[in-house]
Amino acid sequence: MMMSDLQQNQKHSILMVSDFFYPNFGGVENHIYYLSQCLLNLGHKVVVVTHAYGKRSGVRYMTGGLKVYYVPWRPFFNQNTFPTLYGTLPIIRTILIREKINIVHGHQTFSTLCHEALMHARIMGYKVVFTDHSLNGFSDAGSIHMNKVLQFTLADVSQAICVSHTSKENTVLRSDLAPEKVFVIPNAVDTAMFKPALERPSRLDIVIVVISRLVYRKGADLLVEVIPEVCRLNPNVRFIIGGDGPKRVRLEEMREKHSLQDRVDLLGAVPHTQVRSVLISGHIFLNSSLTEAFCIAILEAASCGLLTVSTRVGGVPEVVPDDMIVLAEPDPSDMVRSIQKAITMLPNIDPQVMHNRMRELYSWHDVAKRTKIVYDRALKCPDQNLLESLSRYLSCGAWAGKIFCLVMIFNFLLWHLLELWQPADDIEEAPDVILSRNCDGLEGCCRKHNNAENHKNSSDTNNIHDKNNIS
Amino acid sequence: TSSKFCLKVDERQIHKNLTGHSIRSILKKVQSPLLFRSVFSTFKAEIIRMVEFSISNARYTYVHDQKYPSENADMHHIVLRRSGSKYVFVYASALFVLACAIYLYFLEEKSTSLVYYSLLFDIILVKLLLRKPVNKESVVIMPAFGVQLETHYMSGKVIRCFVPIDKILKPVLLECVTPVTCYWTLSLIVRDESEMVLVFKNLRPPIKMLVHVWKALCAATDNKEETSTHTK
């Protein structure tokens, strides 16, 4: 009993690695930010490593004392760092030693920095956790190669996290990972930020809101078919479309063709801070994605009290209870039918009740607690030396297994060379930062759970001035 | 003795509470040479420590010079320990390249231009890796006046840079991230300039040495603020 209490209260030092972080906005970026803030609130230490965004390079501190390293590696494609296999070894090693990290948490399959960092962390003996945020295919050339890379990274990972059961199935199939190692922790939403409007918009005009990137994956082509039909069937329906992308031109053409200029509003790219104000001006939220691991947009809409109509793809059915969503096949006629059904359901919807239910169901604080359980499990994994890990890599494939083994052996040699060139003792530890904790910036997102816990922890970490009194 | 100042010596108690500053003030008041000598011999160890405080590691030595307390100049030096291994490595690799070129010329009948190119490459290599060796970097803090930053080269050349005290807003310790490493630097935030002034421009001493210089700079700039508010 005593042992498990001690383990429960053990504070971790976590390194989050991804190519996707602030100042970019998106699902992965928000996930990392909110999860880090809630972990900091629980008393753990969190450091984020990402690539430099333009002039934003070096060390920055965010709310709550979250330290972010913007490493000056140039992104080359789709915000990903140029993959050099061993180029990031020195800086990752330096950061791991100076911040006294004990767990490395990588995010997103499509982040090269994440894969490289996880590889280096494994070779140096750290425990590694990986979170996958999206679904990916199996058949096209790009997917096949990406899946092989994923198989390499996950061959030796301590634990993995997926955002829905569908996503877990997809990840396990793509990477041959043992299902026992994968946890499912859905994303959450900041219910304090996404509150319904105080005054419901009038129901004389029914407003349907769409907020998504206008790309093929998000079903922009479906919208082009669905909108004219719905407008024809219901003269009192209006559409508000927020977001930008290559398919915007098609939507504008559709609008011109059917003369819907007064009934379809194209807002362009909506900054994240204004998403709520766009959502609360509507009654129904329409999501037409063709593939989705977990749709945070639906959570945001439900938290604002909107009824959702969505395509039944990926992890969408797992997101909200059945009375808050109407599902349709990704087919224009089925979607039109679902929208009609949703319009008839509208009088029975109370936004405030919906919001309260969402607040009970989803909170980032809960995600952080569940993630901590994953970290505890990862730390309990036995330490492995290089030979044992190599046997796992060999099983990845006839040719691929041997290539992976060679890559890891070379990495191991490089690591030892680096230890000779710059011994670990030469790398000084960075002082930990303590900020006075007030929840103004985080309102309902991460409520301070246990004051006593925080005070107990401040004796472990040093004030930046005290640490400098090195005699 | 005819001194105006009579010292009650209780060695154990005084050893515990005495700082460099108080020893200095006591010595100033003592007029009789005999008494001076006895005080000096009692606190010899502390007095020697006052003159020079130093930390060193494998690459750098930090020296805090307090030889001239009356002149109000506080000097901090970072001295680079010369490691022979770097020179040995560079010259050995240059020799190796030249030897290969000569071998190819004599035994495999390649043209002489190869030897010339290898010589050129060697000269460039040596110039790049061993250029402008810095011996020492110093910071001289003159409170109420300014801070002088000096770079002493091995050839004897000294480059000095003076920053007046009212131009300094704050000395800061910063972490700098490069594509391969992360290290601490000490910089001065200067009024009316967008760039900060690096205190140690060529050397990268460890944080435990930088902290002492930073504290001294903070003390100097804070004092300046206090005096300016008093006069106002």
XYZ file of C-alpha atoms in Angstrom:
703
model
C 0.000 0.000 0.000
C 2.811 2.381 0.939
C 4.723 1.563 -2.267
C 1.726 2.304 -4.476
C 1.081 5.585 -2.646
C 4.670 6.613 -3.257
C 4.382 5.646 -6.893
C 1.109 7.549 -7.161
C 2.781 10.702 -5.937
C 5.925 10.285 -7.986
C 6.502 13.333 -10.147
C 7.848 12.846 -13.635
C 9.991 14.959 -15.928
C 8.429 14.707 -19.350
C 9.802 15.798 -22.691
C 7.132 16.356 -25.347
C 8.538 16.153 -28.857
C 6.728 17.071 -32.041
C 7.125 19.184 -35.137
C 3.688 20.636 -34.434
C 3.420 23.220 -31.691
C 2.527 26.837 -31.044
C 2.582 29.206 -32.992
C 0.859 26.726 -35.272
C -2.760 25.985 -34.419
C -4.285 22.584 -34.858
C -5.440 19.421 -33.132
C -1.998 18.084 -32.262
C -0.693 21.478 -31.175
C -3.630 22.108 -28.862
C -3.431 18.584 -27.479
C 0.228 18.997 -26.537
C -0.385 22.427 -25.025
C -3.410 21.527 -22.921
C -1.940 18.199 -21.804
C 1.302 19.941 -20.771
C -0.570 22.600 -18.812
C -2.598 20.007 -16.920
C 0.495 17.911 -16.189
C 2.257 21.017 -14.874
C -0.736 21.631 -12.656
C -0.426 18.128 -11.264
C 3.134 18.951 -10.269
C 5.128 17.252 -13.003
C 7.824 18.918 -15.036
C 7.148 19.305 -18.742
C 9.498 20.535 -21.463
C 8.541 20.771 -25.136
C 10.916 20.428 -28.081
C 9.928 21.521 -31.545
C 11.562 23.136 -34.562
C 12.034 26.863 -34.940
C 9.151 28.789 -36.529
C 10.657 31.620 -38.547
C 12.395 33.947 -36.130
C 10.991 32.161 -33.126
C 14.038 30.184 -32.148
C 15.696 29.358 -28.826
C 14.168 28.884 -25.390
C 10.730 30.331 -24.625
C 8.595 30.047 -21.543
C 4.845 29.719 -21.815
C 2.025 29.870 -19.283
C 2.644 27.890 -16.140
C 6.390 27.707 -16.644
C 6.195 25.480 -19.686
C 9.651 25.558 -21.247
C 9.770 25.236 -25.011
C 12.918 24.640 -27.028
C 12.578 25.905 -30.580
C 15.548 24.091 -32.102
C 16.847 25.917 -35.182
C 16.399 23.074 -37.667
C 14.745 24.208 -40.832
C 11.363 22.669 -41.732
C 11.343 21.297 -45.232
C 7.904 19.901 -46.054
C 4.565 20.269 -44.339
C 6.141 21.773 -41.211
C 8.411 18.756 -40.763
C 12.096 19.025 -39.896
C 14.483 17.745 -42.544
C 15.161 14.104 -41.622
C 18.888 13.597 -41.104
C 18.620 10.434 -38.991
C 21.533 11.320 -36.686
C 21.684 15.092 -36.941
C 19.431 15.711 -33.982
C 21.307 13.347 -31.646
C 23.580 15.989 -30.031
C 20.848 18.511 -29.230
C 18.353 15.901 -28.020
C 21.011 14.354 -25.782
C 21.941 17.780 -24.407
C 18.312 18.621 -23.654
C 17.627 15.230 -22.030
C 20.614 15.594 -19.716
C 20.264 19.232 -18.794
C 16.532 18.975 -18.002
C 16.869 15.661 -16.115
C 14.122 14.057 -18.172
C 12.858 10.596 -17.406
C 10.146 10.095 -20.035
C 10.061 11.141 -23.684
C 6.593 11.551 -25.229
C 6.393 11.903 -28.997
C 3.329 13.021 -30.943
C 2.046 12.345 -34.447
C 3.199 9.882 -37.076
C 3.974 12.580 -39.596
C 6.559 14.330 -37.454
C 10.138 13.461 -38.409
C 11.522 15.201 -35.328
C 9.349 12.965 -33.182
C 10.630 9.765 -34.785
C 14.253 10.835 -34.571
C 13.938 11.952 -30.960
C 12.248 8.714 -29.934
C 14.987 6.706 -31.652
C 17.730 8.650 -29.855
C 15.920 8.447 -26.526
C 15.594 4.664 -26.851
C 19.252 4.203 -27.646
C 20.155 6.256 -24.571
C 17.921 4.121 -22.390
C 15.038 6.499 -21.668
C 11.438 5.307 -21.497
C 9.414 6.356 -24.496
C 5.688 6.960 -25.092
C 4.123 7.696 -28.492
C 0.718 9.220 -29.248
C -0.885 8.813 -32.633
C -3.413 11.444 -33.620
C -4.606 10.455 -37.070
C -5.760 7.575 -39.187
C -3.664 6.600 -42.149
C -4.126 4.403 -45.178
C -2.329 1.224 -46.150
C -2.303 1.174 -49.902
C -0.572 4.146 -51.505
C 3.216 4.468 -51.739
C 3.493 7.268 -49.213
C 1.490 5.344 -46.640
C 3.511 2.168 -47.093
C 6.763 3.964 -46.384
C 5.339 5.953 -43.504
C 3.971 2.780 -41.961
C 7.408 1.188 -42.165
C 8.916 4.158 -40.374
C 6.195 3.887 -37.768
C 6.925 0.192 -37.373
C 10.562 1.057 -36.720
C 9.738 3.646 -34.087
C 7.103 1.571 -32.354
C 9.130 -1.654 -32.387
C 10.784 -0.611 -29.174
C 8.407 1.911 -27.642
C 7.474 1.496 -23.973
C 3.808 2.414 -24.334
C 1.585 3.991 -26.975
C -1.566 6.101 -26.770
C -4.312 6.467 -29.366
C -7.164 8.909 -29.356
C -9.971 6.457 -30.120
C -10.562 2.721 -30.435
C -10.717 3.020 -34.212
C -7.382 4.776 -34.126
C -5.962 2.014 -31.919
C -7.040 -0.616 -34.429
C -5.521 1.396 -37.257
C -2.214 1.962 -35.461
C -1.865 -1.644 -34.334
C -2.479 -2.922 -37.865
C -0.101 -0.431 -39.459
C 2.772 -0.947 -37.108
C 2.476 -4.521 -35.839
C 2.511 -3.226 -32.311
C 1.232 -5.473 -29.516
C -2.299 -4.251 -28.624
C -1.571 -4.602 -24.892
C 0.872 -1.740 -25.163
C -1.671 0.683 -26.584
C -3.900 2.826 -24.360
C -6.923 4.744 -25.591
C -7.219 8.237 -24.175
C -9.594 10.450 -26.139
C -8.901 14.117 -26.592
C -10.876 16.661 -24.594
C -12.121 20.183 -25.038
C -11.709 23.382 -23.057
C -15.328 23.693 -21.921
C -14.629 26.969 -20.179
C -13.789 28.585 -23.483
C -16.574 26.958 -25.511
C -19.733 28.031 -23.743
C -23.113 28.388 -25.426
C -24.421 31.852 -26.207
C -26.364 33.556 -23.413
C -29.138 34.291 -25.878
C -30.000 31.519 -28.278
C -30.036 32.667 -31.883
C -33.598 32.932 -33.128
C -35.040 29.911 -34.848
C -36.715 31.743 -37.683
C -33.586 31.195 -39.706
C -31.763 27.953 -39.140
C -28.013 28.463 -39.344
C -25.722 25.573 -40.177
C -22.058 26.131 -39.327
C -19.109 24.432 -40.995
C -15.583 25.082 -39.694
C -12.847 23.041 -41.280
C -9.932 23.225 -43.648
C -11.360 23.142 -47.148
C -9.387 20.162 -48.427
C -10.328 16.835 -49.940
C -9.760 14.901 -46.708
C -12.271 17.044 -44.874
C -14.975 16.383 -47.416
C -15.216 19.809 -49.044
C -16.477 18.118 -52.205
C -19.387 16.642 -50.277
C -20.309 20.123 -49.096
C -20.501 21.312 -52.685
C -23.201 18.680 -53.353
C -25.045 18.960 -50.082
C -25.463 22.718 -49.666
C -27.565 23.509 -52.789
C -29.881 20.567 -52.068
C -30.487 21.591 -48.457
C -31.057 25.200 -49.486
C -33.574 24.053 -52.060
C -35.512 21.902 -49.593
C -35.496 24.448 -46.759
C -35.952 28.087 -47.665
C -35.155 29.211 -44.120
C -31.715 27.602 -43.824
C -28.449 29.562 -44.026
C -24.868 28.307 -44.081
C -21.789 29.832 -42.488
C -18.520 28.303 -43.674
C -15.296 29.121 -41.857
C -11.913 27.929 -43.040
C -9.725 28.117 -46.058
C -8.038 25.772 -48.451
C -7.656 24.644 -52.030
C -11.339 23.684 -52.320
C -12.606 27.138 -51.499
C -12.788 27.931 -55.179
C -15.263 25.087 -55.724
C -17.503 26.398 -52.961
C -17.488 29.862 -54.453
C -18.380 28.442 -57.841
C -21.240 26.492 -56.283
C -22.490 29.665 -54.644
C -22.438 31.561 -57.921
C -24.055 28.754 -59.857
C -27.053 28.426 -57.534
C -27.265 32.141 -56.623
C -26.863 31.484 -52.922
C -24.830 34.592 -52.110
C -27.257 35.708 -49.414
C -27.585 32.235 -47.907
C -23.990 30.995 -47.873
C -21.300 33.000 -46.040
C -17.670 32.178 -46.675
C -15.664 33.612 -43.798
C -12.176 32.506 -44.784
C -9.631 31.359 -42.216
C -10.986 31.765 -38.691
C -8.406 32.316 -35.924
C -8.759 29.837 -33.071
C -9.810 32.544 -30.642
C -12.801 33.443 -32.791
C -14.058 29.923 -33.414
C -16.474 30.114 -30.512
C -18.112 33.310 -31.714
C -18.705 31.729 -35.102
C -20.102 28.549 -33.527
C -22.585 30.263 -31.233
C -24.192 32.056 -34.144
C -25.500 28.714 -35.429
C -27.873 25.886 -34.514
C -26.331 22.921 -36.298
C -22.707 21.952 -36.865
C -21.910 20.065 -40.045
C -18.797 17.886 -40.340
C -18.213 16.168 -43.653
C -14.745 14.628 -43.165
C -13.875 11.564 -45.166
C -11.528 10.304 -42.456
C -11.132 11.284 -38.845
C -9.399 9.591 -35.906
C -11.209 11.761 -33.396
C -12.904 15.022 -34.200
C -12.230 17.763 -31.666
C -14.326 20.153 -33.767
C -17.415 18.117 -32.864
C -16.531 18.409 -29.171
C -16.205 22.157 -29.507
C -19.536 22.406 -31.283
C -21.303 20.201 -28.720
C -19.786 22.225 -25.900
C -21.298 25.355 -27.488
C -24.674 23.676 -27.596
C -24.917 22.894 -31.298
C -26.450 19.725 -32.657
C -23.950 17.932 -34.877
C -24.450 16.231 -38.220
C -21.437 14.221 -39.288
C -20.226 11.500 -41.595
C -19.866 8.107 -39.964
C -16.103 7.673 -40.469
C -13.218 6.631 -38.306
C -13.567 7.483 -34.655
C -16.481 9.930 -35.034
C -19.151 7.598 -33.591
C -17.099 7.369 -30.374
C -16.966 11.083 -29.769
C -20.366 12.165 -28.376
C -23.478 10.330 -27.180
C -26.086 9.418 -29.803
C -28.594 12.066 -28.812
C -26.134 14.850 -29.547
C -25.167 13.756 -33.053
C -26.817 12.560 -36.253
C -24.583 10.306 -38.315
C -24.696 9.824 -42.068
C -22.806 7.869 -44.684
C -20.340 9.993 -46.687
C -22.864 10.294 -49.479
C -24.655 13.544 -50.416
C -28.223 12.189 -50.328
C -27.748 10.506 -46.961
C -26.254 13.661 -45.566
C -29.192 15.744 -46.790
C -31.556 13.301 -45.090
C -29.615 13.579 -41.835
C -29.680 17.358 -41.983
C -33.471 17.227 -42.391
C -33.667 14.945 -39.361
C -31.474 17.290 -37.367
C -33.672 20.272 -38.249
C -36.683 18.426 -36.868
C -34.740 17.528 -33.698
C -33.767 21.142 -33.028
C -36.691 22.206 -30.801
C -35.762 19.484 -28.289
C -32.163 20.625 -27.899
C -31.146 22.718 -24.901
C -27.642 24.124 -25.418
C -26.945 24.607 -21.736
C -27.839 21.017 -20.898
C -25.590 19.845 -23.722
C -22.755 21.997 -22.459
C -23.105 20.665 -18.925
C -23.002 17.098 -20.164
C -19.868 17.804 -22.177
C -18.261 19.320 -19.122
C -18.869 16.100 -17.212
C -17.701 13.870 -20.038
C -14.583 15.628 -21.218
C -11.852 17.475 -19.405
C -8.153 17.853 -20.056
C -7.537 17.287 -16.399
C -8.893 13.775 -16.816
C -6.708 13.220 -19.876
C -3.655 14.271 -17.856
C -4.469 11.850 -15.046
C -4.907 8.993 -17.490
C -1.697 9.929 -19.281
C 0.118 9.844 -15.966
C -1.013 6.250 -15.527
C 0.544 5.479 -18.907
C 3.777 7.130 -17.788
C 3.813 5.081 -14.595
C 3.340 1.931 -16.627
C 6.097 2.957 -19.034
C 8.536 3.550 -16.189
C 7.836 0.084 -14.860
C 8.977 -1.481 -18.130
C 12.259 -3.303 -17.652
C 15.449 -1.651 -18.852
C 16.794 -3.201 -21.978
C 20.250 -3.308 -23.394
C 21.034 -2.907 -27.072
C 21.019 -6.618 -27.936
C 17.516 -7.205 -26.648
C 16.202 -4.198 -28.572
C 17.946 -5.360 -31.731
C 16.054 -8.633 -31.682
C 12.806 -6.645 -31.807
C 13.997 -4.649 -34.787
C 15.041 -7.766 -36.674
C 11.470 -9.020 -36.599
C 10.236 -5.968 -38.518
C 10.834 -7.508 -41.898
C 13.273 -9.428 -44.073
C 15.213 -6.456 -45.395
C 13.789 -3.699 -43.234
C 14.708 -5.491 -40.024
C 18.375 -5.662 -40.956
C 18.443 -2.033 -42.076
C 16.812 -0.933 -38.819
C 19.374 -2.899 -36.820
C 22.231 -1.264 -38.683
C 20.710 2.169 -38.110
C 20.423 1.527 -34.377
C 23.941 0.109 -34.089
C 25.370 3.138 -35.841
C 23.309 5.387 -33.584
C 24.677 3.566 -30.548
C 28.254 4.059 -31.751
C 27.647 7.722 -32.468
C 26.199 8.133 -29.006
C 29.304 6.687 -27.377
C 31.523 8.868 -29.542
C 29.535 11.865 -28.390
C 29.973 10.749 -24.777
C 33.729 10.828 -25.275
C 33.712 14.158 -27.084
C 31.341 15.867 -24.670
C 30.949 13.878 -21.444
C 27.592 14.021 -19.686
C 29.220 15.673 -16.660
C 30.155 18.664 -18.774
C 26.515 19.356 -19.549
C 25.203 21.463 -16.714
C 21.716 20.965 -15.413
C 19.324 23.811 -16.066
C 17.586 25.272 -13.009
C 13.894 24.472 -12.712
C 11.469 27.354 -12.892
C 8.814 27.948 -10.284
C 6.008 30.356 -10.988
C 3.390 31.438 -8.496
C 0.456 29.302 -9.462
C -2.749 31.126 -10.274
C -5.388 29.707 -12.485
C -6.429 32.926 -14.235
C -5.076 31.918 -17.575
C -6.371 28.365 -17.399
C -9.853 28.940 -15.913
C -11.845 25.788 -16.162
C -9.368 23.898 -18.297
C -7.068 22.638 -15.605
C -8.444 23.271 -12.182
C -5.799 23.177 -9.460
C -6.477 19.785 -8.013
C -4.576 19.570 -4.830
C -2.882 22.545 -3.237
C -0.994 20.368 -0.789
C 0.515 18.369 -3.629
C 1.891 21.478 -5.258
C 3.393 22.852 -2.066
C 5.042 19.531 -1.300
C 6.629 19.508 -4.704
C 8.119 22.986 -4.454
C 10.663 21.670 -1.995
C 12.031 19.347 -4.663
C 12.489 21.950 -7.350
C 14.620 25.009 -6.758
C 13.887 28.619 -7.310
C 15.969 29.969 -10.181
C 17.880 32.242 -7.816
C 18.550 29.628 -5.192
C 19.996 27.176 -7.643
C 22.531 29.788 -8.658
C 23.969 29.889 -5.158
C 26.351 27.147 -6.080
C 29.245 27.241 -3.685
C 50.437 49.441 22.369
C 49.443 52.920 21.291
C 46.729 51.974 18.828
C 43.386 53.636 19.100
C 41.787 50.404 18.321
C 41.909 47.493 20.733
C 41.107 44.074 19.414
C 39.582 41.503 21.656
C 40.835 38.322 20.144
C 38.703 35.311 20.709
C 39.882 33.327 17.739
C 37.196 30.715 17.455
C 34.332 33.158 17.596
C 35.916 35.687 15.272
C 36.867 33.093 12.674
C 33.264 32.087 12.346
C 31.754 35.516 11.827
C 34.446 37.387 9.995
C 34.038 38.230 6.320
C 36.578 39.737 3.951
C 34.964 43.135 4.298
C 35.190 43.221 8.072
C 38.798 41.990 8.076
C 39.587 44.801 5.662
C 37.922 47.415 7.856
C 39.721 46.121 10.954
C 43.081 46.213 9.211
C 42.442 49.787 8.108
C 41.839 50.884 11.682
C 44.917 49.188 13.149
C 47.825 51.656 13.364
C 50.451 49.800 15.316
C 52.594 47.558 13.084
C 52.874 44.896 15.788
C 49.151 44.619 16.145
C 48.795 44.682 12.386
C 51.193 41.761 12.080
C 49.387 39.733 14.710
C 45.994 40.351 13.105
C 47.420 39.469 9.716
C 48.924 36.208 10.897
C 45.694 35.218 12.661
C 43.579 35.690 9.577
C 46.180 34.910 6.938
C 44.094 32.264 5.214
C 41.045 34.514 4.869
C 43.159 37.432 3.674
C 44.758 35.354 0.959
C 41.333 34.211 -0.123
C 40.158 37.820 -0.376
C 42.750 38.714 -2.920
C 41.857 36.009 -5.346
C 38.767 33.827 -5.580
C 38.839 31.267 -8.314
C 36.947 28.302 -9.734
C 38.295 26.090 -12.449
C 37.215 23.217 -14.587
C 38.901 21.335 -17.402
C 38.668 24.163 -19.908
C 38.264 27.436 -18.087
C 39.529 29.124 -14.959
C 37.567 31.892 -13.348
C 39.446 34.418 -11.264
C 37.846 37.177 -9.244
C 40.442 39.834 -8.634
C 39.967 41.943 -5.584
C 43.508 43.286 -5.418
C 42.384 46.920 -5.482
C 39.413 47.247 -3.176
C 40.136 50.867 -2.441
C 40.034 51.809 -6.094
C 36.509 50.402 -6.454
C 37.324 48.324 -9.478
C 36.024 44.768 -9.494
C 37.714 42.494 -11.981
C 36.572 39.112 -13.195
C 38.667 37.029 -15.563
C 37.908 33.886 -17.487
C 41.124 32.232 -18.636
C 41.105 29.537 -21.265
C 43.162 26.505 -20.342
C 45.163 25.638 -23.346
C 44.635 22.052 -24.336
C 47.357 20.617 -26.418
C 45.122 17.895 -27.743
C 43.279 20.188 -30.157
C 46.543 21.386 -31.729
C 47.892 17.847 -31.930
C 44.731 16.651 -33.647
C 44.612 19.462 -36.205
C 48.303 19.278 -37.118
C 48.214 15.499 -37.258
C 45.279 15.473 -39.655
C 46.908 18.161 -41.800
C 50.117 16.114 -41.915
C 48.114 13.025 -42.826
C 46.459 14.764 -45.774
C 49.821 16.059 -46.997
C 51.404 12.638 -46.601
C 48.617 11.049 -48.650
C 49.062 13.608 -51.401
C 52.833 13.091 -51.504
C 52.398 9.299 -51.517
C 49.992 9.568 -54.437
C 52.396 11.846 -56.293
C 55.533 9.788 -55.841
C 54.276 6.249 -55.945
C 51.215 6.479 -58.168
C 52.484 9.142 -60.577
C 49.630 11.611 -60.048
C 50.230 15.262 -60.925
C 51.877 17.790 -58.624
C 48.734 19.881 -58.544
C 47.335 17.338 -56.081
C 50.149 18.160 -53.654
C 49.492 21.862 -54.061
C 45.760 21.414 -53.497
C 46.370 19.349 -50.390
C 48.767 22.022 -49.091
C 46.127 24.640 -49.722
C 43.531 22.522 -47.950
C 45.880 22.092 -44.989
C 46.481 25.821 -44.693
C 42.739 26.521 -44.824
C 42.078 23.814 -42.214
C 44.691 25.171 -39.814
C 43.537 28.742 -40.311
C 39.882 27.829 -39.705
C 40.328 25.645 -36.659
C 43.171 27.405 -34.908
C 42.460 30.998 -35.762
C 42.765 33.912 -33.346
C 43.269 32.041 -30.135
C 41.861 33.880 -27.178
C 43.819 33.715 -23.973
C 41.558 35.480 -21.517
C 38.396 37.542 -21.325
C 37.913 40.037 -18.516
C 35.173 42.176 -17.093
C 36.167 45.245 -15.114
C 33.247 46.655 -13.152
C 33.569 50.250 -12.044
C 30.411 51.069 -10.091
C 28.801 54.425 -10.916
C 30.990 54.634 -13.997
C 30.661 51.649 -16.293
C 31.749 48.179 -17.295
C 34.770 47.412 -19.453
C 34.864 44.183 -21.428
C 38.330 43.025 -22.519
C 39.474 40.250 -24.801
C 43.139 39.253 -24.493
C 44.583 37.301 -27.411
C 47.582 35.007 -27.345
C 49.499 37.364 -29.568
C 49.296 40.001 -26.828
C 46.595 42.048 -28.545
C 43.819 43.345 -26.308
C 40.424 44.480 -27.536
C 38.412 46.573 -25.109
C 34.812 47.648 -25.101
C 33.322 50.046 -22.590
C 29.664 50.237 -21.651
C 28.630 53.251 -19.532
C 26.627 52.371 -16.428
C 23.543 54.371 -17.407
C 23.284 52.549 -20.708
C 22.950 49.184 -18.979
C 19.355 48.238 -18.251
C 20.005 44.774 -16.877
C 22.528 41.950 -17.050
C 20.836 38.667 -17.958
C 21.751 35.007 -18.094
C 20.334 33.428 -21.250
C 20.159 29.974 -22.709
C 21.248 29.862 -26.342
C 20.152 27.012 -28.567
C 22.096 26.007 -31.674
C 21.310 23.083 -33.964
C 23.710 20.882 -31.985
C 23.888 22.220 -28.460
C 22.532 24.504 -25.788
C 24.669 26.733 -23.550
C 24.423 29.671 -21.148
C 25.573 33.185 -21.952
C 25.736 36.386 -19.951
C 24.506 39.475 -21.765
C 23.745 43.081 -21.004
C 20.474 44.613 -22.105
C 21.507 48.013 -23.361
C 19.327 51.107 -23.672
C 18.349 52.178 -27.188
C 19.815 49.124 -28.877
C 17.939 46.150 -30.267
C 20.860 43.752 -29.753
C 22.255 42.739 -26.409
C 25.945 43.051 -25.603
C 27.594 39.699 -24.926
C 29.924 39.904 -21.978
C 32.079 36.906 -22.948
C 32.156 37.008 -26.717
C 34.540 34.169 -27.538
C 34.536 31.871 -24.550
C 31.698 29.700 -23.208
C 32.338 29.358 -19.501
C 30.009 27.185 -17.407
C 27.057 28.665 -15.512
C 28.691 28.362 -12.093
C 31.361 30.848 -13.210
C 28.921 33.119 -15.035
C 26.721 33.388 -11.950
C 29.422 35.209 -9.943
C 30.001 37.752 -12.687
C 26.253 38.190 -13.126
C 25.747 38.844 -9.423
C 28.543 41.410 -9.416
C 27.035 43.139 -12.451
C 23.584 43.114 -10.857
C 24.999 44.632 -7.679
C 26.703 47.370 -9.686
C 23.605 48.219 -11.741
C 21.289 48.054 -8.709
C 23.550 50.415 -6.784
C 23.429 52.802 -9.664
C 19.621 52.768 -9.555
C 19.579 53.386 -5.822
C 21.959 56.344 -6.011
C 20.046 57.864 -8.908
C 16.734 57.618 -6.993
C 18.384 59.119 -3.902
C 19.668 62.109 -5.814
C 16.224 62.582 -7.331
